[in-house]
PDB file of C-alpha atoms in Angstrom:
ATOM      1  CA  GLY P   1     211.144 111.530  63.132  1.00  0.00           C
ATOM      2  CA  GLU P   2     212.136 115.167  62.993  1.00  0.00           C
ATOM      3  CA  ASN P   3     212.276 117.242  66.191  1.00  0.00           C
ATOM      4  CA  VAL P   4     212.118 121.031  65.941  1.00  0.00           C
ATOM      5  CA  GLU P   5     212.861 123.207  68.937  1.00  0.00           C
ATOM      6  CA  GLN P   6     212.056 126.905  68.998  1.00  0.00           C
ATOM      7  CA  HIS P   7     213.288 129.685  71.303  1.00  0.00           C
ATOM      8  CA  PRO P   8     212.315 131.889  72.950  1.00  0.00           C
ATOM      9  CA  SER P   9     208.704 131.037  73.786  1.00  0.00           C
ATOM     10  CA  THR P  10     207.933 134.711  74.427  1.00  0.00           C
ATOM     11  CA  LEU P  11     209.681 137.822  73.168  1.00  0.00           C
ATOM     12  CA  SER P  12     208.924 141.466  73.913  1.00  0.00           C
ATOM     13  CA  VAL P  13     210.569 144.297  72.003  1.00  0.00           C
ATOM     14  CA  GLN P  14     210.140 148.031  71.637  1.00  0.00           C
ATOM     15  CA  GLU P  15     208.794 149.322  68.356  1.00  0.00           C
ATOM     16  CA  GLY P  16     211.657 149.891  65.941  1.00  0.00           C
ATOM     17  CA  ASP P  17     213.933 147.302  67.542  1.00  0.00           C
ATOM     18  CA  SER P  18     214.873 143.990  65.935  1.00  0.00           C
ATOM     19  CA  ALA P  19     213.516 140.576  66.911  1.00  0.00           C
ATOM     20  CA  VAL P  20     215.238 137.227  66.425  1.00  0.00           C
ATOM     21  CA  ILE P  21     213.644 133.803  66.819  1.00  0.00           C
ATOM     22  CA  LYS P  22     215.775 130.671  66.636  1.00  0.00           C
ATOM     23  CA  CYS P  23     214.981 127.062  65.756  1.00  0.00           C
ATOM     24  CA  THR P  24     216.996 123.867  65.698  1.00  0.00           C
ATOM     25  CA  TYR P  25     216.148 120.630  63.912  1.00  0.00           C
ATOM     26  CA  SER P  26     217.358 117.068  64.306  1.00  0.00           C
ATOM     27  CA  ASP P  27     216.934 115.409  60.889  1.00  0.00           C
ATOM     28  CA  SER P  28     219.865 116.220  58.612  1.00  0.00           C
ATOM     29  CA  ALA P  29     217.697 115.209  55.626  1.00  0.00           C
ATOM     30  CA  SER P  30     215.329 118.153  56.195  1.00  0.00           C
ATOM     31  CA  ASN P  31     215.708 120.611  53.353  1.00  0.00           C
ATOM     32  CA  TYR P  32     212.771 123.010  53.555  1.00  0.00           C
ATOM     33  CA  PHE P  33     212.161 125.521  56.367  1.00  0.00           C
ATOM     34  CA  PRO P  34     209.070 127.774  56.362  1.00  0.00           C
ATOM     35  CA  TRP P  35     208.048 130.364  58.931  1.00  0.00           C
ATOM     36  CA  TYR P  36     204.420 131.123  59.779  1.00  0.00           C
ATOM     37  CA  LYS P  37     202.780 134.047  61.547  1.00  0.00           C
ATOM     38  CA  GLN P  38     199.541 133.434  63.435  1.00  0.00           C
ATOM     39  CA  GLU P  39     197.398 136.315  64.606  1.00  0.00           C
ATOM     40  CA  LEU P  40     194.845 135.756  67.336  1.00  0.00           C
ATOM     41  CA  GLY P  41     191.919 133.648  66.180  1.00  0.00           C
ATOM     42  CA  LYS P  42     193.297 133.124  62.672  1.00  0.00           C
ATOM     43  CA  GLY P  43     195.091 130.387  60.771  1.00  0.00           C
ATOM     44  CA  PRO P  44     198.890 130.553  60.391  1.00  0.00           C
ATOM     45  CA  GLN P  45     200.103 132.514  57.391  1.00  0.00           C
ATOM     46  CA  LEU P  46     203.348 131.733  55.572  1.00  0.00           C
ATOM     47  CA  ILE P  47     205.664 134.737  55.794  1.00  0.00           C
ATOM     48  CA  ILE P  48     208.960 133.408  54.429  1.00  0.00           C
ATOM     49  CA  ASP P  49     210.629 130.109  53.627  1.00  0.00           C
ATOM     50  CA  ILE P  50     214.085 128.850  52.740  1.00  0.00           C
ATOM     51  CA  ARG P  51     215.519 125.751  51.126  1.00  0.00           C
ATOM     52  CA  SER P  52     218.731 124.057  52.175  1.00  0.00           C
ATOM     53  CA  ASN P  53     220.677 125.167  49.106  1.00  0.00           C
ATOM     54  CA  VAL P  54     220.407 128.794  50.276  1.00  0.00           C
ATOM     55  CA  GLY P  55     221.992 130.297  53.389  1.00  0.00           C
ATOM     56  CA  GLU P  56     219.911 133.440  53.667  1.00  0.00           C
ATOM     57  CA  LYS P  57     216.736 134.911  52.248  1.00  0.00           C
ATOM     58  CA  LYS P  58     215.297 138.361  52.741  1.00  0.00           C
ATOM     59  CA  ASP P  59     211.909 139.925  52.100  1.00  0.00           C
ATOM     60  CA  GLN P  60     211.711 143.577  53.129  1.00  0.00           C
ATOM     61  CA  ARG P  61     211.933 143.647  56.958  1.00  0.00           C
ATOM     62  CA  ILE P  62     211.996 139.871  57.318  1.00  0.00           C
ATOM     63  CA  ALA P  63     214.987 137.596  56.795  1.00  0.00           C
ATOM     64  CA  VAL P  64     215.731 133.954  57.466  1.00  0.00           C
ATOM     65  CA  THR P  65     219.181 132.421  57.870  1.00  0.00           C
ATOM     66  CA  LEU P  66     220.066 128.741  57.734  1.00  0.00           C
ATOM     67  CA  ASN P  67     223.116 126.935  59.084  1.00  0.00           C
ATOM     68  CA  LYS P  68     222.969 123.369  57.771  1.00  0.00           C
ATOM     69  CA  THR P  69     226.074 122.255  59.607  1.00  0.00           C
ATOM     70  CA  ALA P  70     224.725 123.311  62.979  1.00  0.00           C
ATOM     71  CA  LYS P  71     221.141 122.418  61.979  1.00  0.00           C
ATOM     72  CA  HIS P  72     219.626 125.674  63.023  1.00  0.00           C
ATOM     73  CA  PHE P  73     217.722 128.476  61.332  1.00  0.00           C
ATOM     74  CA  SER P  74     216.555 131.868  62.494  1.00  0.00           C
ATOM     75  CA  LEU P  75     213.934 134.495  61.713  1.00  0.00           C
ATOM     76  CA  HIS P  76     215.015 138.131  61.855  1.00  0.00           C
ATOM     77  CA  ILE P  77     212.499 140.976  61.897  1.00  0.00           C
ATOM     78  CA  THR P  78     213.936 144.480  61.682  1.00  0.00           C
ATOM     79  CA  GLU P  79     212.239 147.787  62.473  1.00  0.00           C
ATOM     80  CA  THR P  80     209.453 145.992  64.317  1.00  0.00           C
ATOM     81  CA  GLN P  81     205.958 147.459  64.343  1.00  0.00           C
ATOM     82  CA  PRO P  82     202.995 146.777  66.660  1.00  0.00           C
ATOM     83  CA  GLU P  83     201.293 144.836  63.838  1.00  0.00           C
ATOM     84  CA  ASP P  84     204.179 142.342  63.941  1.00  0.00           C
ATOM     85  CA  SER P  85     202.788 141.159  67.286  1.00  0.00           C
ATOM     86  CA  ALA P  86     201.671 137.542  66.811  1.00  0.00           C
ATOM     87  CA  VAL P  87     202.741 133.951  67.387  1.00  0.00           C
ATOM     88  CA  TYR P  88     205.490 132.803  65.035  1.00  0.00           C
ATOM     89  CA  PHE P  89     206.102 129.160  64.144  1.00  0.00           C
ATOM     90  CA  CYS P  90     209.128 127.615  62.493  1.00  0.00           C
ATOM     91  CA  ALA P  91     208.889 124.285  60.688  1.00  0.00           C
ATOM     92  CA  ALA P  92     211.045 121.761  58.868  1.00  0.00           C
ATOM     93  CA  SER P  93     210.382 119.073  56.292  1.00  0.00           C
ATOM     94  CA  ARG P  94     212.248 116.797  53.911  1.00  0.00           C
ATOM     95  CA  ASP P  95     210.565 117.685  50.649  1.00  0.00           C
ATOM     96  CA  ARG P  96     208.145 120.521  50.155  1.00  0.00           C
ATOM     97  CA  GLY P  97     204.812 119.210  48.934  1.00  0.00           C
ATOM     98  CA  SER P  98     205.854 115.601  48.538  1.00  0.00           C
ATOM     99  CA  THR P  99     203.934 112.682  49.985  1.00  0.00           C
ATOM    100  CA  LEU P 100     206.520 112.532  52.736  1.00  0.00           C
ATOM    101  CA  GLY P 101     206.705 116.281  53.134  1.00  0.00           C
ATOM    102  CA  ARG P 102     204.773 116.789  56.330  1.00  0.00           C
ATOM    103  CA  LEU P 103     205.898 119.795  58.309  1.00  0.00           C
ATOM    104  CA  TYR P 104     207.325 119.437  61.805  1.00  0.00           C
ATOM    105  CA  PHE P 105     206.578 122.566  63.811  1.00  0.00           C
ATOM    106  CA  GLY P 106     208.279 124.304  66.674  1.00  0.00           C
ATOM    107  CA  ARG P 107     206.111 125.207  69.664  1.00  0.00           C
ATOM    108  CA  GLY P 108     205.804 128.861  68.685  1.00  0.00           C
ATOM    109  CA  THR P 109     207.050 132.239  69.885  1.00  0.00           C
ATOM    110  CA  GLN P 110     204.689 134.925  71.140  1.00  0.00           C
ATOM    111  CA  LEU P 111     206.150 138.200  69.886  1.00  0.00           C
ATOM    112  CA  THR P 112     204.865 141.425  71.439  1.00  0.00           C
ATOM    113  CA  VAL P 113     205.942 144.776  70.012  1.00  0.00           C
ATOM    114  CA  TRP P 114     205.331 147.698  72.364  1.00  0.00           C
ATOM    115  CA  PRO P 115     204.656 151.118  70.836  1.00  0.00           C
TER     116      PRO P 115
ATOM    117  CA  SER T   1     198.361 129.759  45.098  1.00  0.00           C
ATOM    118  CA  GLN T   2     195.776 127.603  46.738  1.00  0.00           C
ATOM    119  CA  THR T   3     192.996 128.737  49.077  1.00  0.00           C
ATOM    120  CA  ILE T   4     191.735 126.665  51.990  1.00  0.00           C
ATOM    121  CA  HIS T   5     188.116 127.061  53.122  1.00  0.00           C
ATOM    122  CA  GLN T   6     186.813 125.817  56.455  1.00  0.00           C
ATOM    123  CA  TRP T   7     183.413 125.901  58.093  1.00  0.00           C
ATOM    124  CA  PRO T   8     181.929 126.572  60.441  1.00  0.00           C
ATOM    125  CA  ALA T   9     184.121 129.284  61.930  1.00  0.00           C
ATOM    126  CA  THR T  10     182.874 128.603  65.452  1.00  0.00           C
ATOM    127  CA  LEU T  11     180.936 125.737  66.959  1.00  0.00           C
ATOM    128  CA  VAL T  12     179.581 125.005  70.423  1.00  0.00           C
ATOM    129  CA  GLN T  13     178.539 121.411  70.967  1.00  0.00           C
ATOM    130  CA  PRO T  14     177.398 119.385  74.008  1.00  0.00           C
ATOM    131  CA  VAL T  15     179.413 116.434  75.227  1.00  0.00           C
ATOM    132  CA  GLY T  16     178.365 113.245  73.453  1.00  0.00           C
ATOM    133  CA  SER T  17     177.116 114.967  70.312  1.00  0.00           C
ATOM    134  CA  PRO T  18     178.516 114.213  66.833  1.00  0.00           C
ATOM    135  CA  LEU T  19     180.899 116.451  64.930  1.00  0.00           C
ATOM    136  CA  SER T  20     181.547 117.205  61.294  1.00  0.00           C
ATOM    137  CA  LEU T  21     184.024 119.854  60.166  1.00  0.00           C
ATOM    138  CA  GLU T  22     184.564 120.439  56.487  1.00  0.00           C
ATOM    139  CA  CYS T  23     187.551 121.686  54.558  1.00  0.00           C
ATOM    140  CA  THR T  24     187.738 122.393  50.847  1.00  0.00           C
ATOM    141  CA  VAL T  25     190.655 123.472  48.702  1.00  0.00           C
ATOM    142  CA  GLU T  26     190.689 125.551  45.561  1.00  0.00           C
ATOM    143  CA  GLY T  27     193.470 126.542  43.221  1.00  0.00           C
ATOM    144  CA  THR T  28     195.241 123.200  43.073  1.00  0.00           C
ATOM    145  CA  SER T  29     194.576 119.552  42.347  1.00  0.00           C
ATOM    146  CA  ASN T  30     195.653 116.383  44.153  1.00  0.00           C
ATOM    147  CA  PRO T  31     196.947 118.224  47.221  1.00  0.00           C
ATOM    148  CA  ASN T  32     198.173 116.634  50.422  1.00  0.00           C
ATOM    149  CA  LEU T  33     195.638 117.594  53.093  1.00  0.00           C
ATOM    150  CA  TYR T  34     196.108 117.904  56.839  1.00  0.00           C
ATOM    151  CA  TRP T  35     194.033 118.379  59.986  1.00  0.00           C
ATOM    152  CA  TYR T  36     195.704 120.039  62.972  1.00  0.00           C
ATOM    153  CA  ARG T  37     194.435 120.870  66.438  1.00  0.00           C
ATOM    154  CA  GLN T  38     195.649 123.761  68.524  1.00  0.00           C
ATOM    155  CA  ALA T  39     194.654 123.299  72.178  1.00  0.00           C
ATOM    156  CA  ALA T  40     195.565 125.489  75.139  1.00  0.00           C
ATOM    157  CA  GLY T  41     198.898 127.115  74.451  1.00  0.00           C
ATOM    158  CA  ARG T  42     200.255 127.514  70.966  1.00  0.00           C
ATOM    159  CA  GLY T  43     201.390 124.121  69.637  1.00  0.00           C
ATOM    160  CA  LEU T  44     200.118 122.659  66.358  1.00  0.00           C
ATOM    161  CA  GLN T  45     199.259 118.994  66.759  1.00  0.00           C
ATOM    162  CA  LEU T  46     198.934 117.032  63.513  1.00  0.00           C
ATOM    163  CA  LEU T  47     195.846 114.791  63.695  1.00  0.00           C
ATOM    164  CA  PHE T  48     195.433 113.353  60.198  1.00  0.00           C
ATOM    165  CA  TYR T  49     196.922 113.683  56.755  1.00  0.00           C
ATOM    166  CA  SER T  50     195.845 112.453  53.361  1.00  0.00           C
ATOM    167  CA  VAL T  51     197.763 112.034  50.111  1.00  0.00           C
ATOM    168  CA  GLY T  52     194.717 111.132  48.020  1.00  0.00           C
ATOM    169  CA  ILE T  53     191.020 110.228  47.923  1.00  0.00           C
ATOM    170  CA  GLY T  54     190.217 107.649  50.558  1.00  0.00           C
ATOM    171  CA  GLN T  55     193.797 107.634  51.901  1.00  0.00           C
ATOM    172  CA  ILE T  56     193.973 108.725  55.524  1.00  0.00           C
ATOM    173  CA  SER T  57     196.856 108.458  57.968  1.00  0.00           C
ATOM    174  CA  SER T  58     196.319 109.083  61.658  1.00  0.00           C
ATOM    175  CA  GLU T  59     199.051 110.585  63.762  1.00  0.00           C
ATOM    176  CA  VAL T  60     197.582 110.018  67.219  1.00  0.00           C
ATOM    177  CA  PRO T  61     194.852 107.712  68.559  1.00  0.00           C
ATOM    178  CA  GLN T  62     191.841 109.747  69.582  1.00  0.00           C
ATOM    179  CA  ASN T  63     188.131 110.248  69.470  1.00  0.00           C
ATOM    180  CA  LEU T  64     188.221 111.691  65.960  1.00  0.00           C
ATOM    181  CA  SER T  65     188.258 110.354  62.412  1.00  0.00           C
ATOM    182  CA  ALA T  66     188.859 111.877  58.994  1.00  0.00           C
ATOM    183  CA  SER T  67     187.650 111.177  55.494  1.00  0.00           C
ATOM    184  CA  ARG T  68     188.487 112.424  52.026  1.00  0.00           C
ATOM    185  CA  PRO T  69     185.534 111.736  49.753  1.00  0.00           C
ATOM    186  CA  GLN T  70     186.766 114.017  46.966  1.00  0.00           C
ATOM    187  CA  ASP T  71     190.161 115.253  45.804  1.00  0.00           C
ATOM    188  CA  ARG T  72     189.745 118.677  47.365  1.00  0.00           C
ATOM    189  CA  GLN T  73     187.479 117.878  50.311  1.00  0.00           C
ATOM    190  CA  PHE T  74     188.631 116.789  53.757  1.00  0.00           C
ATOM    191  CA  ILE T  75     186.242 116.088  56.633  1.00  0.00           C
ATOM    192  CA  LEU T  76     186.938 115.714  60.348  1.00  0.00           C
ATOM    193  CA  SER T  77     184.336 113.791  62.328  1.00  0.00           C
ATOM    194  CA  SER T  78     183.460 112.398  65.701  1.00  0.00           C
ATOM    195  CA  LYS T  79     180.576 110.189  66.779  1.00  0.00           C
ATOM    196  CA  LYS T  80     180.612 111.428  70.399  1.00  0.00           C
ATOM    197  CA  LEU T  81     182.477 114.550  71.445  1.00  0.00           C
ATOM    198  CA  LEU T  82     184.476 114.727  74.660  1.00  0.00           C
ATOM    199  CA  LEU T  83     185.331 117.823  76.674  1.00  0.00           C
ATOM    200  CA  SER T  84     188.959 117.306  75.660  1.00  0.00           C
ATOM    201  CA  ASP T  85     188.033 117.719  71.981  1.00  0.00           C
ATOM    202  CA  SER T  86     187.661 121.469  72.494  1.00  0.00           C
ATOM    203  CA  GLY T  87     190.208 123.476  70.565  1.00  0.00           C
ATOM    204  CA  PHE T  88     191.055 125.318  67.390  1.00  0.00           C
ATOM    205  CA  TYR T  89     190.990 123.024  64.343  1.00  0.00           C
ATOM    206  CA  LEU T  90     193.013 123.908  61.302  1.00  0.00           C
ATOM    207  CA  CYS T  91     192.953 122.382  57.854  1.00  0.00           C
ATOM    208  CA  ALA T  92     195.987 122.750  55.605  1.00  0.00           C
ATOM    209  CA  GLY T  93     196.889 121.746  52.083  1.00  0.00           C
ATOM    210  CA  ALA T  94     200.091 121.366  50.121  1.00  0.00           C
ATOM    211  CA  SER T  95     200.628 120.628  46.462  1.00  0.00           C
ATOM    212  CA  LEU T  96     203.728 119.160  44.866  1.00  0.00           C
ATOM    213  CA  THR T  97     204.776 122.551  43.555  1.00  0.00           C
ATOM    214  CA  ASP T  98     203.819 124.726  46.482  1.00  0.00           C
ATOM    215  CA  THR T  99     204.122 124.992  50.189  1.00  0.00           C
ATOM    216  CA  GLN T 100     201.587 124.271  52.906  1.00  0.00           C
ATOM    217  CA  TYR T 101     198.780 126.772  53.375  1.00  0.00           C
ATOM    218  CA  PHE T 102     196.347 126.895  56.258  1.00  0.00           C
ATOM    219  CA  GLY T 103     192.643 127.605  56.400  1.00  0.00           C
ATOM    220  CA  PRO T 104     191.064 130.142  58.777  1.00  0.00           C
ATOM    221  CA  GLY T 105     190.283 127.513  61.422  1.00  0.00           C
ATOM    222  CA  THR T 106     187.237 126.354  63.401  1.00  0.00           C
ATOM    223  CA  ARG T 107     186.922 127.175  67.092  1.00  0.00           C
ATOM    224  CA  LEU T 108     185.204 124.180  68.749  1.00  0.00           C
ATOM    225  CA  THR T 109     183.900 124.404  72.305  1.00  0.00           C
ATOM    226  CA  VAL T 110     182.512 121.258  73.882  1.00  0.00           C
ATOM    227  CA  LEU T 111     180.351 121.899  76.947  1.00  0.00           C
TER     228      LEU T 111
END
């Protein structure tokens, strides 16, 4: 099956700085890569996703890049704010929403933004 | 988009007692449904998934079971809880035209 590795496990940045979280995957057939943000005591919330036919996607301060050849994808958060502090998960799957489309998750990154 | 409901939000149960956690989905039909557990640390462990009524696949052998009596209802059960069943349980759903969304979770403490 798919194996997703995520780094770093913890990340501390000063407010206003950028944060980058990186993930690698093993299954070259994976074609859908979502990112989730989980605040303490809550369920993960989808913040951005990308499909394999796109190399980059941006939504305000958040961007995701995908390198299919190297099988890695990254989350970029610019102008970080204290409310960005949370655990972030990357995931990979073959087909979004299909019967085989279970998500394989990385182990998470605890991001702390210091004011 | 779909909305995932879970209850209860928190639960404290003695060892050896039964368990029933319920998850319902609104805003979509015939979704794939998933139960995850998040123990100490941050990892999301997939426990069960279902592609339709009565169809359950188990990812890991354990003290738990799942059932899907209706299209948008997913239940996680145990006959006798163990201390190791403590954790944060998350239900998620995904439709063919949308991504996977998570519910708010149930914090289970087994004493």
